[in-house]
PDB file of C-alpha atoms in Angstrom:
ATOM      1  CA  MET Z 225      -7.754  -1.411  11.058  1.00 31.00           C
ATOM      2  CA  ARG Z 226      -5.307  -0.117   8.520  1.00 35.00           C
ATOM      3  CA  ALA Z 227      -2.176   1.427   9.902  1.00 36.00           C
ATOM      4  CA  ARG Z 228      -1.475   5.031   9.160  1.00 42.00           C
ATOM      5  CA  GLY Z 229       1.495   5.822   6.981  1.00 46.00           C
ATOM      6  CA  TRP Z 230       4.549   5.431   9.197  1.00 42.00           C
ATOM      7  CA  ILE Z 231       6.605   4.120   6.298  1.00 42.00           C
ATOM      8  CA  ILE Z 232       9.735   1.966   6.719  1.00 35.00           C
ATOM      9  CA  PRO Z 233      12.119   4.522   5.114  1.00 40.00           C
ATOM     10  CA  ALA Z 234      11.369   6.837   8.040  1.00 39.00           C
ATOM     11  CA  ALA Z 235      12.747   4.389  10.618  1.00 39.00           C
ATOM     12  CA  ALA Z 236      16.333   5.605  10.376  1.00 41.00           C
ATOM     13  CA  LEU Z 237      15.153   9.213  10.591  1.00 41.00           C
ATOM     14  CA  ALA Z 238      13.070   8.483  13.678  1.00 39.00           C
ATOM     15  CA  ALA Z 239      16.039   6.855  15.373  1.00 40.00           C
ATOM     16  CA  ALA Z 240      18.231   9.852  14.604  1.00 38.00           C
ATOM     17  CA  LEU Z 241      15.677  12.241  16.039  1.00 38.00           C
ATOM     18  CA  VAL Z 242      15.407  10.196  19.231  1.00 36.00           C
ATOM     19  CA  ALA Z 243      19.171  10.468  19.621  1.00 34.00           C
ATOM     20  CA  ALA Z 244      19.169  14.196  18.882  1.00 35.00           C
ATOM     21  CA  GLY Z 245      16.436  15.243  21.317  1.00 38.00           C
ATOM     22  CA  SER Z 246      16.210  14.903  25.077  1.00 34.00           C
ATOM     23  CA  VAL Z 247      12.963  13.202  26.140  1.00 32.00           C
ATOM     24  CA  ALA Z 248      11.162  13.548  29.453  1.00 35.00           C
ATOM     25  CA  GLN Z 249       9.901  10.535  31.430  1.00 36.00           C
ATOM     26  CA  PRO Z 250       7.211   8.807  29.343  1.00 41.00           C
ATOM     27  CA  SER Z 251       3.551   8.774  30.297  1.00 47.00           C
ATOM     28  CA  SER Z 252       1.665   5.484  30.040  1.00 46.00           C
ATOM     29  CA  ALA Z 253       0.402   6.379  26.552  1.00 49.00           C
ATOM     30  CA  ARG Z 254       3.915   7.241  25.384  1.00 51.00           C
ATOM     31  CA  ALA Z 255       5.342   4.102  26.998  1.00 47.00           C
ATOM     32  CA  ALA Z 256       2.876   2.035  24.992  1.00 45.00           C
ATOM     33  CA  ARG Z 257       4.057   3.723  21.800  1.00 45.00           C
ATOM     34  CA  GLU Z 258       7.662   2.897  22.683  1.00 46.00           C
ATOM     35  CA  THR Z 259       6.927  -0.833  22.986  1.00 43.00           C
ATOM     36  CA  ALA Z 260       5.097  -1.192  19.664  1.00 45.00           C
ATOM     37  CA  PRO Z 261       5.468   0.356  16.195  1.00 41.00           C
ATOM     38  CA  PRO Z 262       3.425   3.570  15.950  1.00 47.00           C
ATOM     39  CA  SER Z 263       0.294   2.921  13.907  1.00 58.00           C
ATOM     40  CA  GLU Z 264      -0.876   6.510  13.648  1.00 79.00           C
ATOM     41  CA  PRO Z 265       1.835   9.185  13.790  1.00 93.00           C
ATOM     42  CA  VAL Z 266       1.023  12.466  15.480  1.00 96.00           C
ATOM     43  CA  VAL Z 267       2.049  15.536  13.456  1.00 97.00           C
ATOM     44  CA  ILE Z 268       3.180  18.486  15.571  1.00 97.00           C
ATOM     45  CA  GLU Z 269       3.925  21.820  13.886  1.00 98.00           C
ATOM     46  CA  LEU Z 270       5.778  24.606  15.696  1.00 97.00           C
ATOM     47  CA  PHE Z 271       5.424  28.184  14.455  1.00 97.00           C
ATOM     48  CA  THR Z 272       8.308  30.234  15.818  1.00 96.00           C
ATOM     49  CA  ALA Z 273      10.640  33.127  15.013  1.00 96.00           C
ATOM     50  CA  GLN Z 274      14.231  34.017  15.789  1.00 95.00           C
ATOM     51  CA  GLY Z 275      13.190  37.566  16.688  1.00 93.00           C
ATOM     52  CA  CYS Z 276      10.546  36.458  19.200  1.00 93.00           C
ATOM     53  CA  ALA Z 277      11.808  36.787  22.787  1.00 92.00           C
ATOM     54  CA  GLY Z 278       9.678  33.926  24.087  1.00 92.00           C
ATOM     55  CA  CYS Z 279      10.432  31.500  21.267  1.00 95.00           C
ATOM     56  CA  PRO Z 280      13.828  29.984  22.241  1.00 95.00           C
ATOM     57  CA  GLU Z 281      12.335  28.337  25.337  1.00 95.00           C
ATOM     58  CA  ALA Z 282       9.394  27.035  23.295  1.00 95.00           C
ATOM     59  CA  ASN Z 283      11.817  25.673  20.711  1.00 96.00           C
ATOM     60  CA  ALA Z 284      13.553  23.709  23.466  1.00 95.00           C
ATOM     61  CA  ARG Z 285      10.287  22.275  24.786  1.00 94.00           C
ATOM     62  CA  PHE Z 286       9.304  21.309  21.252  1.00 96.00           C
ATOM     63  CA  GLU Z 287      12.646  19.570  20.715  1.00 96.00           C
ATOM     64  CA  SER Z 288      12.179  17.556  23.900  1.00 94.00           C
ATOM     65  CA  VAL Z 289       9.167  15.760  22.385  1.00 94.00           C
ATOM     66  CA  ALA Z 290      10.265  15.793  18.727  1.00 95.00           C
ATOM     67  CA  GLY Z 291      12.175  12.527  19.038  1.00 91.00           C
ATOM     68  CA  GLU Z 292       9.321  10.511  20.517  1.00 92.00           C
ATOM     69  CA  PRO Z 293       8.294   7.399  18.581  1.00 91.00           C
ATOM     70  CA  GLY Z 294       5.255   8.067  16.426  1.00 93.00           C
ATOM     71  CA  VAL Z 295       5.776  11.836  16.268  1.00 96.00           C
ATOM     72  CA  ILE Z 296       6.431  13.870  13.115  1.00 97.00           C
ATOM     73  CA  ALA Z 297       7.775  17.227  14.317  1.00 98.00           C
ATOM     74  CA  LEU Z 298       8.117  20.208  11.958  1.00 98.00           C
ATOM     75  CA  THR Z 299       9.365  23.737  12.704  1.00 98.00           C
ATOM     76  CA  TYR Z 300       8.106  26.662  10.595  1.00 98.00           C
ATOM     77  CA  ALA Z 301       9.832  30.029  10.959  1.00 97.00           C
ATOM     78  CA  VAL Z 302       7.478  32.975  10.396  1.00 96.00           C
ATOM     79  CA  ASP Z 303       8.528  36.374   9.099  1.00 94.00           C
ATOM     80  CA  TYR Z 304       6.239  38.806  10.898  1.00 92.00           C
ATOM     81  CA  TRP Z 305       8.749  39.390  13.722  1.00 90.00           C
ATOM     82  CA  ASP Z 306      11.403  40.663  11.312  1.00 88.00           C
ATOM     83  CA  TYR Z 307      10.385  44.286  11.949  1.00 88.00           C
ATOM     84  CA  LEU Z 308      12.082  44.154  15.375  1.00 84.00           C
ATOM     85  CA  GLY Z 309      15.494  44.330  13.748  1.00 86.00           C
ATOM     86  CA  TRP Z 310      16.441  40.743  12.949  1.00 90.00           C
ATOM     87  CA  GLU Z 311      15.473  39.027   9.685  1.00 94.00           C
ATOM     88  CA  ASP Z 312      14.751  35.376  10.431  1.00 95.00           C
ATOM     89  CA  THR Z 313      17.166  33.205   8.459  1.00 96.00           C
ATOM     90  CA  PHE Z 314      14.653  30.367   7.968  1.00 97.00           C
ATOM     91  CA  ALA Z 315      11.405  32.297   7.492  1.00 96.00           C
ATOM     92  CA  ARG Z 316       9.272  32.353   4.379  1.00 96.00           C
ATOM     93  CA  PRO Z 317       5.937  34.129   3.830  1.00 96.00           C
ATOM     94  CA  GLU Z 318       4.183  30.849   3.020  1.00 96.00           C
ATOM     95  CA  PHE Z 319       4.969  29.513   6.488  1.00 97.00           C
ATOM     96  CA  ALA Z 320       3.052  32.389   8.083  1.00 96.00           C
ATOM     97  CA  GLN Z 321       0.265  31.735   5.582  1.00 97.00           C
ATOM     98  CA  ARG Z 322       0.103  28.128   6.729  1.00 97.00           C
ATOM     99  CA  GLN Z 323      -0.194  29.268  10.328  1.00 97.00           C
ATOM    100  CA  ARG Z 324      -2.963  31.717   9.444  1.00 96.00           C
ATOM    101  CA  ALA Z 325      -4.866  28.938   7.679  1.00 97.00           C
ATOM    102  CA  TYR Z 326      -5.313  27.314  11.106  1.00 97.00           C
ATOM    103  CA  ARG Z 327      -6.863  30.433  12.660  1.00 95.00           C
ATOM    104  CA  LYS Z 328     -10.458  29.887  11.564  1.00 95.00           C
ATOM    105  CA  PRO Z 329     -10.647  26.082  12.078  1.00 96.00           C
ATOM    106  CA  LEU Z 330      -9.129  26.449  15.558  1.00 95.00           C
ATOM    107  CA  ARG Z 331     -11.481  29.379  16.315  1.00 94.00           C
ATOM    108  CA  LEU Z 332      -8.693  31.799  17.114  1.00 93.00           C
ATOM    109  CA  ARG Z 333      -9.023  35.569  16.991  1.00 91.00           C
ATOM    110  CA  ASP Z 334      -5.489  35.873  15.636  1.00 89.00           C
ATOM    111  CA  VAL Z 335      -2.230  33.951  15.339  1.00 89.00           C
ATOM    112  CA  ALA Z 336       0.714  34.276  17.710  1.00 89.00           C
ATOM    113  CA  THR Z 337       4.128  32.767  18.285  1.00 92.00           C
ATOM    114  CA  PRO Z 338       5.231  30.470  19.658  1.00 95.00           C
ATOM    115  CA  GLN Z 339       2.387  28.124  18.755  1.00 95.00           C
ATOM    116  CA  VAL Z 340       2.205  24.356  18.302  1.00 96.00           C
ATOM    117  CA  VAL Z 341      -0.571  22.805  16.226  1.00 97.00           C
ATOM    118  CA  ILE Z 342      -1.185  19.082  16.797  1.00 96.00           C
ATOM    119  CA  ASP Z 343      -2.609  17.009  13.938  1.00 96.00           C
ATOM    120  CA  GLY Z 344      -4.272  20.182  12.654  1.00 96.00           C
ATOM    121  CA  ARG Z 345      -6.940  19.661  15.337  1.00 95.00           C
ATOM    122  CA  ARG Z 346      -5.775  21.647  18.366  1.00 94.00           C
ATOM    123  CA  GLN Z 347      -3.131  24.100  19.511  1.00 93.00           C
ATOM    124  CA  VAL Z 348      -0.793  24.574  22.447  1.00 91.00           C
ATOM    125  CA  VAL Z 349       0.264  28.195  22.909  1.00 83.00           C
ATOM    126  CA  GLY Z 350       3.882  28.615  23.916  1.00 76.00           C
ATOM    127  CA  ALA Z 351       4.558  24.870  23.633  1.00 74.00           C
ATOM    128  CA  GLN Z 352       3.954  24.535  27.378  1.00 79.00           C
ATOM    129  CA  ALA Z 353       5.410  21.161  28.340  1.00 80.00           C
ATOM    130  CA  PRO Z 354       2.545  19.481  30.298  1.00 86.00           C
ATOM    131  CA  ALA Z 355      -0.113  20.650  27.837  1.00 88.00           C
ATOM    132  CA  LEU Z 356       1.977  19.673  24.822  1.00 92.00           C
ATOM    133  CA  GLN Z 357       2.725  16.191  26.112  1.00 92.00           C
ATOM    134  CA  SER Z 358      -0.900  15.665  27.087  1.00 92.00           C
ATOM    135  CA  ALA Z 359      -2.096  16.733  23.638  1.00 93.00           C
ATOM    136  CA  ILE Z 360       0.363  14.379  21.924  1.00 93.00           C
ATOM    137  CA  ASP Z 361      -0.714  11.459  24.101  1.00 92.00           C
ATOM    138  CA  GLU Z 362      -4.394  12.146  23.473  1.00 92.00           C
ATOM    139  CA  GLU Z 363      -3.909  12.380  19.719  1.00 91.00           C
ATOM    140  CA  ALA Z 364      -1.824   9.177  19.748  1.00 89.00           C
ATOM    141  CA  ALA Z 365      -4.732   7.388  21.404  1.00 87.00           C
ATOM    142  CA  ARG Z 366      -7.173   8.571  18.729  1.00 80.00           C
ATOM    143  CA  ARG Z 367      -8.193   5.806  16.337  1.00 68.00           C
ATOM    144  CA  VAL Z 368      -9.283   6.734  12.835  1.00 75.00           C
ATOM    145  CA  PHE Z 369      -9.347   5.047   9.436  1.00 80.00           C
ATOM    146  CA  PRO Z 370      -6.900   7.101   7.385  1.00 88.00           C
ATOM    147  CA  PRO Z 371      -5.585   6.434   3.911  1.00 93.00           C
ATOM    148  CA  GLU Z 372      -2.310   4.574   3.748  1.00 94.00           C
ATOM    149  CA  ILE Z 373       0.784   6.366   2.457  1.00 96.00           C
ATOM    150  CA  GLU Z 374       3.556   4.555   0.587  1.00 95.00           C
ATOM    151  CA  PHE Z 375       6.680   5.945  -1.032  1.00 95.00           C
ATOM    152  CA  ARG Z 376       7.659   4.298  -4.320  1.00 92.00           C
ATOM    153  CA  ALA Z 377      11.034   2.582  -4.502  1.00 86.00           C
ATOM    154  CA  GLY Z 378      12.515   5.214  -6.795  1.00 84.00           C
ATOM    155  CA  GLY Z 379      11.852   7.948  -4.240  1.00 84.00           C
ATOM    156  CA  ASP Z 380      10.188  10.190  -6.815  1.00 91.00           C
ATOM    157  CA  ARG Z 381       6.526   9.397  -6.154  1.00 95.00           C
ATOM    158  CA  VAL Z 382       4.212   8.748  -3.238  1.00 97.00           C
ATOM    159  CA  GLY Z 383       0.985   6.781  -3.219  1.00 97.00           C
ATOM    160  CA  VAL Z 384      -2.045   7.587  -1.090  1.00 97.00           C
ATOM    161  CA  GLY Z 385      -4.598   4.801  -0.669  1.00 96.00           C
ATOM    162  CA  SER Z 386      -8.353   4.793  -0.436  1.00 94.00           C
ATOM    163  CA  GLY Z 387     -10.398   6.116   2.438  1.00 92.00           C
ATOM    164  CA  ARG Z 388     -13.185   8.427   3.431  1.00 91.00           C
ATOM    165  CA  ALA Z 389     -12.513  11.933   2.182  1.00 92.00           C
ATOM    166  CA  PRO Z 390     -13.597  14.717   4.569  1.00 93.00           C
ATOM    167  CA  ALA Z 391     -16.319  17.202   3.735  1.00 92.00           C
ATOM    168  CA  GLY Z 392     -14.781  19.855   1.523  1.00 93.00           C
ATOM    169  CA  GLY Z 393     -12.115  17.465   0.253  1.00 94.00           C
ATOM    170  CA  ALA Z 394      -8.477  16.945   1.131  1.00 97.00           C
ATOM    171  CA  GLU Z 395      -5.056  17.677  -0.307  1.00 98.00           C
ATOM    172  CA  VAL Z 396      -1.658  16.012  -0.238  1.00 98.00           C
ATOM    173  CA  VAL Z 397       1.054  18.340   1.065  1.00 98.00           C
ATOM    174  CA  ALA Z 398       4.817  17.813   0.804  1.00 97.00           C
ATOM    175  CA  VAL Z 399       6.862  19.494   3.560  1.00 98.00           C
ATOM    176  CA  THR Z 400      10.601  19.486   2.884  1.00 97.00           C
ATOM    177  CA  PHE Z 401      12.707  19.899   6.034  1.00 97.00           C
ATOM    178  CA  THR Z 402      16.205  19.468   7.430  1.00 96.00           C
ATOM    179  CA  PRO Z 403      16.153  16.768  10.137  1.00 97.00           C
ATOM    180  CA  GLY Z 404      17.791  17.379  13.486  1.00 96.00           C
ATOM    181  CA  PRO Z 405      18.804  20.552  15.342  1.00 97.00           C
ATOM    182  CA  GLN Z 406      20.246  23.745  13.861  1.00 96.00           C
ATOM    183  CA  GLU Z 407      21.641  26.736  15.743  1.00 97.00           C
ATOM    184  CA  VAL Z 408      21.669  30.401  14.740  1.00 96.00           C
ATOM    185  CA  VAL Z 409      23.475  33.233  16.564  1.00 96.00           C
ATOM    186  CA  ILE Z 410      21.220  36.296  16.701  1.00 95.00           C
ATOM    187  CA  ALA Z 411      23.005  39.600  16.142  1.00 94.00           C
ATOM    188  CA  ARG Z 412      20.149  42.100  16.573  1.00 92.00           C
ATOM    189  CA  GLY Z 413      16.700  42.491  18.063  1.00 88.00           C
ATOM    190  CA  ASP Z 414      15.199  41.126  21.279  1.00 90.00           C
ATOM    191  CA  ASN Z 415      17.319  37.959  21.174  1.00 93.00           C
ATOM    192  CA  ARG Z 416      20.603  39.718  20.398  1.00 94.00           C
ATOM    193  CA  GLY Z 417      23.595  37.695  21.531  1.00 94.00           C
ATOM    194  CA  ARG Z 418      21.592  34.501  22.010  1.00 95.00           C
ATOM    195  CA  THR Z 419      22.076  31.244  20.162  1.00 96.00           C
ATOM    196  CA  VAL Z 420      18.653  30.055  19.024  1.00 96.00           C
ATOM    197  CA  ARG Z 421      18.211  26.341  18.381  1.00 96.00           C
ATOM    198  CA  HIS Z 422      15.627  24.899  15.973  1.00 97.00           C
ATOM    199  CA  MET Z 423      14.531  21.293  15.415  1.00 97.00           C
ATOM    200  CA  ASN Z 424      13.537  19.881  11.996  1.00 98.00           C
ATOM    201  CA  VAL Z 425      13.489  23.204  10.153  1.00 98.00           C
ATOM    202  CA  VAL Z 426      10.993  23.374   7.280  1.00 98.00           C
ATOM    203  CA  ARG Z 427      12.450  24.592   3.982  1.00 97.00           C
ATOM    204  CA  SER Z 428       9.421  24.468   1.706  1.00 96.00           C
ATOM    205  CA  VAL Z 429       5.744  23.538   1.590  1.00 97.00           C
ATOM    206  CA  ARG Z 430       4.091  22.385  -1.613  1.00 96.00           C
ATOM    207  CA  THR Z 431       0.628  21.023  -2.376  1.00 97.00           C
ATOM    208  CA  LEU Z 432       0.966  17.960  -4.621  1.00 97.00           C
ATOM    209  CA  GLY Z 433      -2.697  17.640  -5.509  1.00 97.00           C
ATOM    210  CA  GLU Z 434      -6.161  16.779  -4.268  1.00 97.00           C
ATOM    211  CA  TRP Z 435      -7.137  13.515  -2.614  1.00 97.00           C
ATOM    212  CA  THR Z 436     -10.719  12.436  -3.281  1.00 95.00           C
ATOM    213  CA  GLY Z 437     -10.810   9.199  -1.333  1.00 95.00           C
ATOM    214  CA  ARG Z 438      -9.560   7.062  -4.204  1.00 96.00           C
ATOM    215  CA  PRO Z 439      -6.001   5.705  -4.521  1.00 97.00           C
ATOM    216  CA  ALA Z 440      -3.679   8.117  -6.311  1.00 97.00           C
ATOM    217  CA  LEU Z 441      -0.001   8.671  -7.106  1.00 97.00           C
ATOM    218  CA  TYR Z 442       1.739  12.035  -6.687  1.00 98.00           C
ATOM    219  CA  ALA Z 443       5.116  13.263  -7.912  1.00 96.00           C
ATOM    220  CA  LEU Z 444       7.424  14.305  -5.089  1.00 94.00           C
ATOM    221  CA  PRO Z 445       9.368  17.589  -5.204  1.00 88.00           C
ATOM    222  CA  GLY Z 446      12.481  16.929  -7.275  1.00 80.00           C
ATOM    223  CA  ALA Z 447      14.836  19.729  -6.174  1.00 71.00           C
ATOM    224  CA  ARG Z 448      15.900  18.522  -2.730  1.00 77.00           C
ATOM    225  CA  GLU Z 449      19.250  19.334  -1.212  1.00 83.00           C
ATOM    226  CA  PRO Z 450      21.318  16.489   0.279  1.00 86.00           C
ATOM    227  CA  GLY Z 451      20.273  15.705   3.821  1.00 90.00           C
ATOM    228  CA  GLN Z 452      16.714  16.985   3.446  1.00 94.00           C
ATOM    229  CA  ALA Z 453      13.699  14.834   4.265  1.00 96.00           C
ATOM    230  CA  VAL Z 454      10.101  15.097   3.055  1.00 96.00           C
ATOM    231  CA  ALA Z 455       6.998  14.763   5.210  1.00 97.00           C
ATOM    232  CA  ILE Z 456       3.805  13.894   3.335  1.00 97.00           C
ATOM    233  CA  LEU Z 457       0.610  15.108   4.967  1.00 97.00           C
ATOM    234  CA  VAL Z 458      -2.909  14.235   3.850  1.00 97.00           C
ATOM    235  CA  GLN Z 459      -4.871  17.226   5.122  1.00 97.00           C
ATOM    236  CA  ALA Z 460      -8.507  18.302   5.055  1.00 96.00           C
ATOM    237  CA  LYS Z 461      -9.055  21.533   3.153  1.00 96.00           C
ATOM    238  CA  ASP Z 462     -11.788  22.979   5.354  1.00 95.00           C
ATOM    239  CA  ASP Z 463     -11.062  22.094   8.979  1.00 95.00           C
ATOM    240  CA  ARG Z 464      -7.309  21.505   8.341  1.00 97.00           C
ATOM    241  CA  ARG Z 465      -7.131  18.267  10.339  1.00 96.00           C
ATOM    242  CA  ILE Z 466      -4.317  15.993   9.253  1.00 96.00           C
ATOM    243  CA  LEU Z 467      -5.635  12.591   8.245  1.00 95.00           C
ATOM    244  CA  ASN Z 468      -2.255  10.913   7.952  1.00 95.00           C
ATOM    245  CA  GLY Z 469       1.456  11.608   7.713  1.00 96.00           C
ATOM    246  CA  ALA Z 470       4.654   9.837   6.708  1.00 96.00           C
ATOM    247  CA  VAL Z 471       8.313  10.760   6.247  1.00 96.00           C
ATOM    248  CA  LEU Z 472      10.729   9.962   3.433  1.00 94.00           C
ATOM    249  CA  ALA Z 473      14.199   9.957   4.950  1.00 91.00           C
ATOM    250  CA  PRO Z 474      17.054  11.952   3.370  1.00 88.00           C
ATOM    251  CA  ARG Z 475      18.740  10.528   0.312  1.00 74.00           C
TER     252      ARG Z 475
END
């Protein structure tokens, strides 16, 4: 079986995230991932907001699993809590749009924060620790035949290999984020006076192009600030499941 795209340049980033996050005692599935290189990374996406009273605790639970081997963890700040009096410093409208795109495939009546989406296949509301860890372990045990992902030596392009394209097609998405934790002091709203901590804050999301099942090269976003990393996700258009993921470490 071909390994999914946990590319070598991401190794230093993964080590840094392990050091940055506190990790609970491993389950047997997680212990197995710690003794062997992860063949199929699990992508976990947290949708949160600085103005959401229940989000700081969810952020902490998310951080506790973000450093696990074989996990790509991404935090998206949404803007629809801004009306409570605090404008989220990391939020962008397109992040809320990405969350809403999961509503129909996950058969949800509406979206809510905090929410964690795992591999685009399932959700954990509130990032509840036992449910989140169980979902990660179950997705890590899933065996599929995804396309390989490889970053070119120059760091300006990424290659996606051949594979079976899902019904409705797939797209290659570049998620630029700042690795590690960041803290923001909230001055107004429900979290006034609190210091809210975020892990792996997403800065931008960009679709690089379609993936049809044949090998293809894609140009990476060029305007990246120092210290920012890029996660490449090969994602089904219709059901939004993530077929593969890989990370290009900061330059």
